[in-house]
Coordinates of C-alpha atoms in Angstrom, one line a residue:
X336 CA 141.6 -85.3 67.2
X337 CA 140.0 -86.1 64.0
X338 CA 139.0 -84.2 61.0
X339 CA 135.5 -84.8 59.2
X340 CA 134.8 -85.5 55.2
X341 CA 133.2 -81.8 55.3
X342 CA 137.1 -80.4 55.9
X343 CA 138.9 -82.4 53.5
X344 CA 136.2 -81.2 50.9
X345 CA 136.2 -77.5 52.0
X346 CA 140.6 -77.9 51.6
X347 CA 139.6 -79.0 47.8
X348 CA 138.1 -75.9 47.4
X349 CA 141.4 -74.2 47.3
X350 CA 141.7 -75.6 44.0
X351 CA 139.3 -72.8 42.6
X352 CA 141.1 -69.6 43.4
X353 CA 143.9 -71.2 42.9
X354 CA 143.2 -71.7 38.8
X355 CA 141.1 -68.7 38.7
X356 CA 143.4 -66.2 40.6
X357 CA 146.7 -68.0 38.8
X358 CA 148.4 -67.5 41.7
X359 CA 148.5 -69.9 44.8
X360 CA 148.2 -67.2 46.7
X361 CA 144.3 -67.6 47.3
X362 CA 144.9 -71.2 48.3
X363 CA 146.7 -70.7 50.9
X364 CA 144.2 -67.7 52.4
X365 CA 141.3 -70.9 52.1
X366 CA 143.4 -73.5 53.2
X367 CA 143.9 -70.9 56.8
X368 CA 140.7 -70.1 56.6
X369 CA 139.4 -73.2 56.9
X370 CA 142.0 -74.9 59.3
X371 CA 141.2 -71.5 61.7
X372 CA 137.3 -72.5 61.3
X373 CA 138.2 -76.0 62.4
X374 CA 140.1 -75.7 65.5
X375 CA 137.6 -73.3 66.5
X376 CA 135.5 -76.0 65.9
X377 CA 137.3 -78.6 67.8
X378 CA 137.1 -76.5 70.8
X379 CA 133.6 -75.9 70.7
X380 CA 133.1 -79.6 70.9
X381 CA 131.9 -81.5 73.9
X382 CA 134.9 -82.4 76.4
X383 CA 134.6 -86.2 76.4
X384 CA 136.1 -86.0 79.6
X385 CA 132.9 -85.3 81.1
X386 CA 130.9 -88.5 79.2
X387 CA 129.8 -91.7 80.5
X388 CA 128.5 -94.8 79.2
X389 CA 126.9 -97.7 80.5
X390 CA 125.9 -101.2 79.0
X391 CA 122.3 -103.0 79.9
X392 CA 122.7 -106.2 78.2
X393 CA 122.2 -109.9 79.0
X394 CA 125.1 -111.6 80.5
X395 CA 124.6 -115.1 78.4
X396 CA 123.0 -115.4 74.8
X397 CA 123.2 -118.4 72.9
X398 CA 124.8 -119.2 69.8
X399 CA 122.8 -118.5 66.4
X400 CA 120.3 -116.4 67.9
X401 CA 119.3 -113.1 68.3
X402 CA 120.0 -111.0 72.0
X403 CA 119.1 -107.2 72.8
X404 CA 120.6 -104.9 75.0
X405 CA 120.7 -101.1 75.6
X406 CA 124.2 -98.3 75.5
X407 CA 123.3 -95.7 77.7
X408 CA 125.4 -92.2 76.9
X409 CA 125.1 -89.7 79.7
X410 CA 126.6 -86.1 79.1
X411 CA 127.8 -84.1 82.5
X412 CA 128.9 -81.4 80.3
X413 CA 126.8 -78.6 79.5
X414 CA 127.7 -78.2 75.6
X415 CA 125.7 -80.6 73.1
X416 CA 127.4 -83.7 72.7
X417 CA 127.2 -84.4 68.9
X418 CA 128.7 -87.9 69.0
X419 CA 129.7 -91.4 67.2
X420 CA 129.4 -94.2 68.7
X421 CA 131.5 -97.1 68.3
X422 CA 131.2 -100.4 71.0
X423 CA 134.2 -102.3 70.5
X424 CA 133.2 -106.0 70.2
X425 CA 135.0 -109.1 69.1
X426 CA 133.6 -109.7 65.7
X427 CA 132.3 -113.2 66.6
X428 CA 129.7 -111.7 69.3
X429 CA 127.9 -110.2 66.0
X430 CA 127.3 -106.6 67.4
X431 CA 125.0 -104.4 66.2
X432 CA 124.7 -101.4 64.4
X433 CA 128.6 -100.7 64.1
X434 CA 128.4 -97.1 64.8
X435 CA 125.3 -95.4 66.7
X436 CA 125.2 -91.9 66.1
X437 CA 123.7 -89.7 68.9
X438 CA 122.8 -86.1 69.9
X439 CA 122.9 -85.5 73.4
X440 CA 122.0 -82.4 75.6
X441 CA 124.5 -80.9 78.3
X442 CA 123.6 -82.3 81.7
X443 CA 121.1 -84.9 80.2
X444 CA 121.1 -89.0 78.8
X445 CA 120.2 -90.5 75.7
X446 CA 120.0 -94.5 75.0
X447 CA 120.8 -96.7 71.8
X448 CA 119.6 -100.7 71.3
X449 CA 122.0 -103.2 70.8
X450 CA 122.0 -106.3 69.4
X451 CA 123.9 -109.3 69.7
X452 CA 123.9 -112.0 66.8
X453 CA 126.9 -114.4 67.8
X454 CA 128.1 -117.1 65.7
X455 CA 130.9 -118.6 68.4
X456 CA 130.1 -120.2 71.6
X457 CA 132.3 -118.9 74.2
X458 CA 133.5 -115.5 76.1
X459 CA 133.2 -113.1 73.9
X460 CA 135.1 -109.9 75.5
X461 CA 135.0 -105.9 74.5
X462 CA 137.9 -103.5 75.6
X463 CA 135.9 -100.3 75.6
X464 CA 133.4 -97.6 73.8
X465 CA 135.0 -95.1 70.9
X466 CA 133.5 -91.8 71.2
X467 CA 134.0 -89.6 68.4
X468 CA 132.6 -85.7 69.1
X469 CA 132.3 -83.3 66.4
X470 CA 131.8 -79.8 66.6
X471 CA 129.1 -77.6 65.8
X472 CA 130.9 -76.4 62.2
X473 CA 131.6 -80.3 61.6
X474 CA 135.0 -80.1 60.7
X475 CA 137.0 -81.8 63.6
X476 CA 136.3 -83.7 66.3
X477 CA 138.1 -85.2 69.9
X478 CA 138.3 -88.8 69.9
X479 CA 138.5 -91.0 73.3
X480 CA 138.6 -94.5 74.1
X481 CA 136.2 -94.9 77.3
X482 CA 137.6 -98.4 79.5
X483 CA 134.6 -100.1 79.8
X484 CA 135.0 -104.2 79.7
X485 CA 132.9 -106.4 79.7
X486 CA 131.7 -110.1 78.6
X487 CA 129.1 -111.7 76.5
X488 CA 128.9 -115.6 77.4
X489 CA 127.4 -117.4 73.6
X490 CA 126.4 -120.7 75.1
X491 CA 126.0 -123.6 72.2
X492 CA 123.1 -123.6 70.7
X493 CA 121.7 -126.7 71.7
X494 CA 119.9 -127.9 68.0
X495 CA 118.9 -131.1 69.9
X496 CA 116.6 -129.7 71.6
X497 CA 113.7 -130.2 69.2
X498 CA 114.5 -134.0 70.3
X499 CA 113.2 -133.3 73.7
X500 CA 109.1 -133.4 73.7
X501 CA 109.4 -137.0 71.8
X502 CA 111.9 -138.4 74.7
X503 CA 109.7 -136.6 77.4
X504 CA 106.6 -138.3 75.9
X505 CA 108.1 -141.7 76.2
X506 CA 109.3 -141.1 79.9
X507 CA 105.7 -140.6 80.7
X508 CA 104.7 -143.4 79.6
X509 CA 106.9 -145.1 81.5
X510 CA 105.9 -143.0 84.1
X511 CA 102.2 -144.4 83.4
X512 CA 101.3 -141.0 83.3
X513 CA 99.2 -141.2 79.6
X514 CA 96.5 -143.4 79.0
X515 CA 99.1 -145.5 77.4
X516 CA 100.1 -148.3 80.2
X517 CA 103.0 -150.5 79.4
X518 CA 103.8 -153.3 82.3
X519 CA 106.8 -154.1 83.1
X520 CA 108.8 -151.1 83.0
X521 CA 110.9 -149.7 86.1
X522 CA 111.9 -151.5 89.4
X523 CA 110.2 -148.8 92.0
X524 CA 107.0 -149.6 93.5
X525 CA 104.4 -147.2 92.7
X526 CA 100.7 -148.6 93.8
X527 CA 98.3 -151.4 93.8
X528 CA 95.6 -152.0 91.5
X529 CA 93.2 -154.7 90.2
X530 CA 94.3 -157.7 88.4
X531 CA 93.6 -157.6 84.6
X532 CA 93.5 -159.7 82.1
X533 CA 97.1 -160.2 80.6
X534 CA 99.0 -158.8 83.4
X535 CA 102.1 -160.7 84.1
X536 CA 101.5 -162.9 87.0
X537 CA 104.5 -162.4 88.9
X538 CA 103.4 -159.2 89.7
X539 CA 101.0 -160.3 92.3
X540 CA 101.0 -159.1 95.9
X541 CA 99.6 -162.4 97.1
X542 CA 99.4 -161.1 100.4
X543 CA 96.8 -157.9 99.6
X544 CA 95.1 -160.5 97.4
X545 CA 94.4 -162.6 100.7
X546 CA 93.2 -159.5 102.4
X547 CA 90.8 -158.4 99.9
X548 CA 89.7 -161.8 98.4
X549 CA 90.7 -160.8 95.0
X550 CA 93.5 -160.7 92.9
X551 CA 95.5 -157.7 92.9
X552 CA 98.6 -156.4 91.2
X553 CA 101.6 -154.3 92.1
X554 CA 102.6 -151.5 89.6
X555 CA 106.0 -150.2 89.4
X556 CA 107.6 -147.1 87.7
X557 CA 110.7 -145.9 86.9
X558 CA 113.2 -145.2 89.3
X559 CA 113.6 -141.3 90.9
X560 CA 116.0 -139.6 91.7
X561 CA 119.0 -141.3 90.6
X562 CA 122.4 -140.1 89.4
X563 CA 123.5 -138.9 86.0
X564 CA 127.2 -138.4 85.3
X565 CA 127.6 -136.7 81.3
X566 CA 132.2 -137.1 81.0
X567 CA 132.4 -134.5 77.7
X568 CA 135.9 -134.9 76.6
X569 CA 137.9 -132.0 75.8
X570 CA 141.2 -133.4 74.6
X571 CA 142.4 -134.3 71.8
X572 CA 139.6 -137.1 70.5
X573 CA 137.3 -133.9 70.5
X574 CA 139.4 -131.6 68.2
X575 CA 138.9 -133.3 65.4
X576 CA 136.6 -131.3 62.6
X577 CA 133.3 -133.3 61.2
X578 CA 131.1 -131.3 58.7
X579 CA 133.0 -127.9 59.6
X580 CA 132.8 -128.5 63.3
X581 CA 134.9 -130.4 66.4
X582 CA 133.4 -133.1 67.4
X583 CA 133.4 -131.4 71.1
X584 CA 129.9 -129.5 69.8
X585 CA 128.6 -133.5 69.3
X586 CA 129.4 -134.1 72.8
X587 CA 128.1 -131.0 74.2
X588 CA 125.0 -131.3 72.2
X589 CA 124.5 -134.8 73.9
X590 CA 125.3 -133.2 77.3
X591 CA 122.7 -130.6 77.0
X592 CA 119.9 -133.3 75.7
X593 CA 120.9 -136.2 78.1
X594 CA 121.0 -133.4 80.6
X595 CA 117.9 -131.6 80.1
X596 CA 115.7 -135.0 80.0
X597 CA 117.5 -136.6 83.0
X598 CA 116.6 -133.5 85.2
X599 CA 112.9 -133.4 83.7
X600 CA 112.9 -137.5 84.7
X601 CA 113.6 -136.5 88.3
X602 CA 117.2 -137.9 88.4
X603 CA 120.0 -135.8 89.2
X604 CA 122.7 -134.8 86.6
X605 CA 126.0 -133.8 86.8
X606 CA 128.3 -132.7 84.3
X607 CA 132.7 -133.2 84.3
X608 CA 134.4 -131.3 81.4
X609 CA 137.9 -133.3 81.3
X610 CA 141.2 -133.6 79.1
X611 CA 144.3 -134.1 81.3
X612 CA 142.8 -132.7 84.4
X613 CA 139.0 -131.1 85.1
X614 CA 138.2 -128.2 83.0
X615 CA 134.7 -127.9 84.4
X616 CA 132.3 -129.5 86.6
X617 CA 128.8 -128.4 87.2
X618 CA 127.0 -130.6 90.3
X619 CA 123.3 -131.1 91.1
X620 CA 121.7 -129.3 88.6
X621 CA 117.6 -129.1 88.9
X622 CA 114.8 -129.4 85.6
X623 CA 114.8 -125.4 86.3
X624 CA 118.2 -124.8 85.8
X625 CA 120.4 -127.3 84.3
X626 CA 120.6 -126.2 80.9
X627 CA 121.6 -123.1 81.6
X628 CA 123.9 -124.0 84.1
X629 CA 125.6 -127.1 81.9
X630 CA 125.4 -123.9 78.5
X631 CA 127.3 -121.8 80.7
X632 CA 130.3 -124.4 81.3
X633 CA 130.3 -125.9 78.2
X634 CA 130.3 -122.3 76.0
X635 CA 134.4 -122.0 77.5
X636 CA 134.9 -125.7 76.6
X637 CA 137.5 -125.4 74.0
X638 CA 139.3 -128.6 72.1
X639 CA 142.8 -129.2 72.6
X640 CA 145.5 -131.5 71.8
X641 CA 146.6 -132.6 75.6
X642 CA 145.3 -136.3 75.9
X643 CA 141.9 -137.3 78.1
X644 CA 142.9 -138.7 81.6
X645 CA 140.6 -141.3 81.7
X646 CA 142.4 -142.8 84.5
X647 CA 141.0 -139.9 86.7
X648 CA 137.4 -140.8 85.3
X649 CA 136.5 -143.8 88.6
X650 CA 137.6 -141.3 91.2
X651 CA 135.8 -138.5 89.6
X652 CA 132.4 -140.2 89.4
X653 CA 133.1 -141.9 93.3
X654 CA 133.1 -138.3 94.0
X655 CA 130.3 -137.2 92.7
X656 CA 128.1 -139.7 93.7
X657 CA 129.0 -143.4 95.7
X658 CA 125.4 -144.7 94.3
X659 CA 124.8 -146.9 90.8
X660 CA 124.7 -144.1 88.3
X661 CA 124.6 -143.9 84.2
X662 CA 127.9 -142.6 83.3
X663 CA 127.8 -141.0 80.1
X664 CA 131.1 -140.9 78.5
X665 CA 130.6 -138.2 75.4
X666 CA 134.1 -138.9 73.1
X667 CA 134.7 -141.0 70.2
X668 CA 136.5 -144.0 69.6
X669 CA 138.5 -144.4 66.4
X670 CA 141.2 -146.7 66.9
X671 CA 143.0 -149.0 70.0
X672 CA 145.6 -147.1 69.9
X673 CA 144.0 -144.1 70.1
X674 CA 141.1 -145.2 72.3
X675 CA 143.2 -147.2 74.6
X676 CA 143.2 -145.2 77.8
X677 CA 139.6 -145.5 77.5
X678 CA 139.4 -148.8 76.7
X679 CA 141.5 -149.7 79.9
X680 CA 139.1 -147.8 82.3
X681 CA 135.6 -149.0 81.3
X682 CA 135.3 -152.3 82.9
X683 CA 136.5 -150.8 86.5
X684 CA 133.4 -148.5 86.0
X685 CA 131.4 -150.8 84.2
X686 CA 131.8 -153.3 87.7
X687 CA 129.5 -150.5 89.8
X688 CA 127.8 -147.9 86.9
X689 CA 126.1 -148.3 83.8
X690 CA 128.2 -146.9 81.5
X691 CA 127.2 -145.0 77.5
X692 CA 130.3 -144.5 75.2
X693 CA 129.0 -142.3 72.7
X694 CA 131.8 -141.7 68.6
X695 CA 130.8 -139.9 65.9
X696 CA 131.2 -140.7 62.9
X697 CA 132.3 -138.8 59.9
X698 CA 130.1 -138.4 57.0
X699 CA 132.5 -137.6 54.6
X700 CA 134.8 -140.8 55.2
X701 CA 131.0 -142.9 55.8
X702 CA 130.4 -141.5 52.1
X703 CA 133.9 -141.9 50.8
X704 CA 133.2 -146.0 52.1
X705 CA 129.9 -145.8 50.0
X706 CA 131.1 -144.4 46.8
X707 CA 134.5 -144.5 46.9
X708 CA 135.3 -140.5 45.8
X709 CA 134.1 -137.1 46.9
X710 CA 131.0 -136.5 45.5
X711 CA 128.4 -133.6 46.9
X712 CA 125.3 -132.8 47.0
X713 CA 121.8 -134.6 48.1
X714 CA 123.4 -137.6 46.4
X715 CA 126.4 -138.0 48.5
X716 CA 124.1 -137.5 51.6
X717 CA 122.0 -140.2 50.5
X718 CA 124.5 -142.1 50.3
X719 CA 126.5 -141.6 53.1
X720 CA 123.1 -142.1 54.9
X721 CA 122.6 -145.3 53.6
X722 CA 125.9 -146.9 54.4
X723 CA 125.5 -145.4 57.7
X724 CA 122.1 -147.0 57.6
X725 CA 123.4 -150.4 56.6
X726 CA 126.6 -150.2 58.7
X727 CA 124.3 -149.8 62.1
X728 CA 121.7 -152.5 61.0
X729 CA 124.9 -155.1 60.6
X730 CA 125.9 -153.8 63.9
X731 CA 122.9 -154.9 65.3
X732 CA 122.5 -158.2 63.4
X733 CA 126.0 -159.7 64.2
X734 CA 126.3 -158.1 67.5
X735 CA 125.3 -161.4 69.5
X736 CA 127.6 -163.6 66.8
X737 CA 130.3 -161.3 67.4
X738 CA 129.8 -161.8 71.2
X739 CA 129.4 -166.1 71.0
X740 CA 133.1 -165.7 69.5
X741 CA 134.3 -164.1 72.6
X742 CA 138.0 -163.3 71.0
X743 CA 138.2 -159.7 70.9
X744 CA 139.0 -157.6 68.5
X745 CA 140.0 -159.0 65.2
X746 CA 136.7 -161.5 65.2
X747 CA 134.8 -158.4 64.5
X748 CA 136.9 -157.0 62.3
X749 CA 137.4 -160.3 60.3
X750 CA 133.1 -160.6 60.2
X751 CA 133.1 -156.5 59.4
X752 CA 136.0 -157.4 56.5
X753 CA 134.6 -159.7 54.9
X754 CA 130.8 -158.7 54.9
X755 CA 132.4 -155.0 53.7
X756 CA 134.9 -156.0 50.7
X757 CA 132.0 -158.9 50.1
X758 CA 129.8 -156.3 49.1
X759 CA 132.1 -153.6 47.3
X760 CA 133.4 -156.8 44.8
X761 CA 136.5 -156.2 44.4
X762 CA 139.2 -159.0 44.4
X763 CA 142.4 -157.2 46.5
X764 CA 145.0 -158.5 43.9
X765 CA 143.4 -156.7 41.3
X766 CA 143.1 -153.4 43.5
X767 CA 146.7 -153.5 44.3
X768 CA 148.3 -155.0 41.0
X769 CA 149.9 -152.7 39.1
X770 CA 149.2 -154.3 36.0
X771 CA 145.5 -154.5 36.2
X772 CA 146.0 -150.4 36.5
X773 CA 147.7 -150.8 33.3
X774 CA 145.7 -152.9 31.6
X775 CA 142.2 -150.7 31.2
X776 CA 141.9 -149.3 34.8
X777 CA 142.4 -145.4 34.9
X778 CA 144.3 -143.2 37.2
X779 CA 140.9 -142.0 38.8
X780 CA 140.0 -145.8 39.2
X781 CA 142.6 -146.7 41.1
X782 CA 142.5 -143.8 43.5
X783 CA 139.1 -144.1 44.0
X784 CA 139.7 -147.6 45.1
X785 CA 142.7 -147.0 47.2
X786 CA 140.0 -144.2 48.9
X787 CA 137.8 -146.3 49.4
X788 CA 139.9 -149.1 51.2
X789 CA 141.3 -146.9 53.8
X790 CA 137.9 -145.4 54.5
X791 CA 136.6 -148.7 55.2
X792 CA 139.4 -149.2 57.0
X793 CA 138.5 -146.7 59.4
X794 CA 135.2 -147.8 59.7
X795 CA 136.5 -151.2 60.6
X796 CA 138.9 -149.7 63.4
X797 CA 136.3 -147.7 64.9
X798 CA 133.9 -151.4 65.1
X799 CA 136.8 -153.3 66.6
X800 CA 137.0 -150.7 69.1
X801 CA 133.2 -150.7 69.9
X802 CA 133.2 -154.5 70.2
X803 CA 136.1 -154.2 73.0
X804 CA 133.9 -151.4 74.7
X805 CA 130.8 -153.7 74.3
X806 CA 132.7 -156.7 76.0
X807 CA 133.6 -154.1 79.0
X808 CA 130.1 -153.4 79.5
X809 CA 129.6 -150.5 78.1
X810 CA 126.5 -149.9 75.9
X811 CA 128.0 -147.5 72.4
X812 CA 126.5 -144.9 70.6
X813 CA 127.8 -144.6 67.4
X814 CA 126.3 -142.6 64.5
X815 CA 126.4 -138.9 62.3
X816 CA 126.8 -135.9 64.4
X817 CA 123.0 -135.2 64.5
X818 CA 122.3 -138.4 65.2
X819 CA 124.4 -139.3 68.3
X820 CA 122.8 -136.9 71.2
X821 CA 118.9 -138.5 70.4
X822 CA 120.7 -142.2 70.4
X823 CA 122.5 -141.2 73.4
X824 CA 119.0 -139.9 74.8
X825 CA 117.2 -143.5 74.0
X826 CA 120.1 -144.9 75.8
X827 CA 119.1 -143.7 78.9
X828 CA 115.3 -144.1 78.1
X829 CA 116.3 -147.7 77.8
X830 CA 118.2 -148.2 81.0
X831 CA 115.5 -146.3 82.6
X832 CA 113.3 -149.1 81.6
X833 CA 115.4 -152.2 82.1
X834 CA 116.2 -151.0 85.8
X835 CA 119.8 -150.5 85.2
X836 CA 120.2 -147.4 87.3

């Protein structure tokens, strides 16, 4: 039972012949008067006994967008059924109006829209329906929890996605199907043609030549259905929180992109959501299907602090597939010792699969490296996008000088450490003597400094690391949160190209 704002007004009433009567007398007559009117009217309410409610609604919406469905209220009864509404909903699945009011007829239905604006990927759950009945006066009403469950899906978002027609467009060129032809690419034979000038000479099929007394060419595209194996890990690397998020969203963003272009390429993806043992797996998805299928496991992939089997990874992909396939490897890599599980497995998968080790980076320590403090705003991005800018292009630069040493880790870091603190200017005995503090360097100086040392620090951790995974065999992708699924995307464009799967 519930009582309305009409009765608790009509009980302040009381307060009138109360003064006027000066006697409390008169009160007490309204205050029975109007408790009598209101259990009459809480038993000419609806018996909610005799309601039922059904949900039409979509079982998956994604993330940051808007979904629709429709609460259907039927009423076996044959009083009116003057009734609020209430769907119980998480608060994440951003449900829509709170509370539907309705009117509806003994023995007949009525319907309400629904609308679903969720803000968390995942299962988002709902116990029941809250059905609040008033009476005809208004005063009470029965209350009654209806047991209805049910589930909303929020799959991620997939933002990448606008990177998609650029990386289709240059699969079709590869796939010689613009007017744009560029030799050389992919290992499959496709047709013969007529020799023109500036084709590569090794390309000719000397014996159709013979048969047709003139020079003719074969032409070659890139390889069909091959595999695809996206590893998103879900342990601990992936809990960490860069710009407000985990870094798993990064690696499912890059699942869905690599994903979606692989399966429009022809090849065949698969998909292994792993921390200490297999959280998901999602196997031979189709161009049709695939990123609904990879949203749907990925929405329950949650972070968690049990470390990544990457021991299990060889056994996982030989499972999947026993053919040369890209093995995309969505984690980051931060230090050796956090990174060295990973570190350990990549050249036994390296020896039979091309293999893409995607990190992110974080912009705030990338900016902290730049300036040295905390700044916001457009500056701080600028910055941070510079140094990121500046950081890849000397990645790319000293790669192959890096590679001629051949002694691991610290050659990389000794190049990155020099290079780095070469182009801050600072003189380490300076930074770290005291007396240099004392002598005109403030408080803020110092700690801006000190900041900036252990950020680039970090940054020189996580390069040491991607030289060891370079001399595995792996190709890295390293980069910003938005920019690591398109990078991991051209990564596959290239081996597409070269031949590699």
């Amino acid at each position: 039972m519930a009582v309305t704002g009409r009765f608790v007004a009509l009980l302040a009433v009381a307060i009138v012949p109360t003064v006027l009567l000066g006697s409390g007398w008169g009160g007490l007559a309204w205050i029975g008067l109007v408790v009598l009117a209101a259990a009459v009217d809480l038993v000419l309410a609806a018996d909610l006994r005799l309601v039922r409610v059904e949900r039409r609604m979509p079982r998956l919406a994604r993330r940051d967008t808007t979904a629709e469905g429709t609460l259907v209220l039927a009423n076996d009864g044959r009083r009116v059924l003057r009734a609020v509404v209430r769907d119980m909903w998480e608060p994440s699945a951003g449900h829509g109006p709170r509370r539907i009011p309705m009117t509806v007829p003994g023995g007949e239905r009525r319907t309400a829209r629904m609308r679903f604006a969720p803000f968390r990927r995942g299962r988002r759950t709902t116990a029941g329906i809250a059905l609040r009945a008033a009476g005809p006066l208004g005063l009470a009403a029965r209350q009654r929890v209806v047991a209805a469950p049910d589930a909303l899906v929020v799959t991620p978002p997939f933002r990448s996605r606008r990177h998609l027609p650029s990386r289709l467009a240059r699969l079709r060129e590869l796939d010689g199907e613009t007017t744009l032809q560029l030799r050389g690419h992919g290992t499959e034979f496709d047709s013969l043609r007529d020799y023109v000038r500036g084709d590569d000479v090794r390309s000719i099929d000397w014996r159709a030549t013979a048969r047709r007394q003139d020079l003719v060419v074969r032409t070659w595209r890139p390889e069909r259905d091959r595999r695809v194996v996206v590893v998103v890990d879900a342990g601990r690397a992936g809990a960490g929180r860069v710009d407000d998020e985990p870094r798993l969203d990064t690696a499912i963003e890059t699942a869905l992109l690599v994903g979606a272009l692989a399966a429009a390429a022809g090849d065949r993806v698969d998909l292994v959501v792993l921390d200490d043992t297999v959280r998901g797996r999602v196997h031979g998805a189709t161009r049709a299907d695939v990123v609904q299928r990879f949203g749907e496991t990925l929405a329950t992939a949650e972070p968690g602090l049990r470390a990544t089997d990457w021991a299990a990874v060889p056994a996982i992909v030989d499972a999947v597939t026993t053919q040369r396939a890209l093995v995309v490897l969505a984690t980051s890599l931060d230090s050796v010792g956090a990174s060295g599980d990973l570190l350990a497995v990549l050249p036994v998968l390296g020896r039979r699969h091309a293999v893409v080790v995607t990190s992110v980076e974080d912009p705030a320590v990338v900016r902290m490296a730049a300036t040295g403090g905390t700044t916001d705003g457009g500056g701080a991005d600028a910055a941070g996008r510079r140094a990121e800018r500046d950081r890849t292009e000397r990645d790319r630069t000293g790669r192959a000088a890096r590679d001629r040493d051949g002694d691991g880790v610290p050659t990389g870091r000794r190049t990155g450490s020099s290079r780095r603190l070469g182009s801050s200017r600072l003189d380490g005995r300076s930074v770290l003597d005291g007396r240099s503090v004392r002598d005109g360097w403030s408080r803020k100086d110092a700690e801006q400094v000190y900041r900036r040392a252990a950020a680039e620090r970090t940054l020189l951790d996580a390069d040491g690391v991607a030289d060891v995974a370079r001399r595995a065999g792996a190709e890295v992708v390293r980069g910003l949160p938005e920019d690591v699924p398109p990078r991991t995307a051209d990564a596959y464009i290239r081996a597409k190209a070269s031949g590699r799967l």
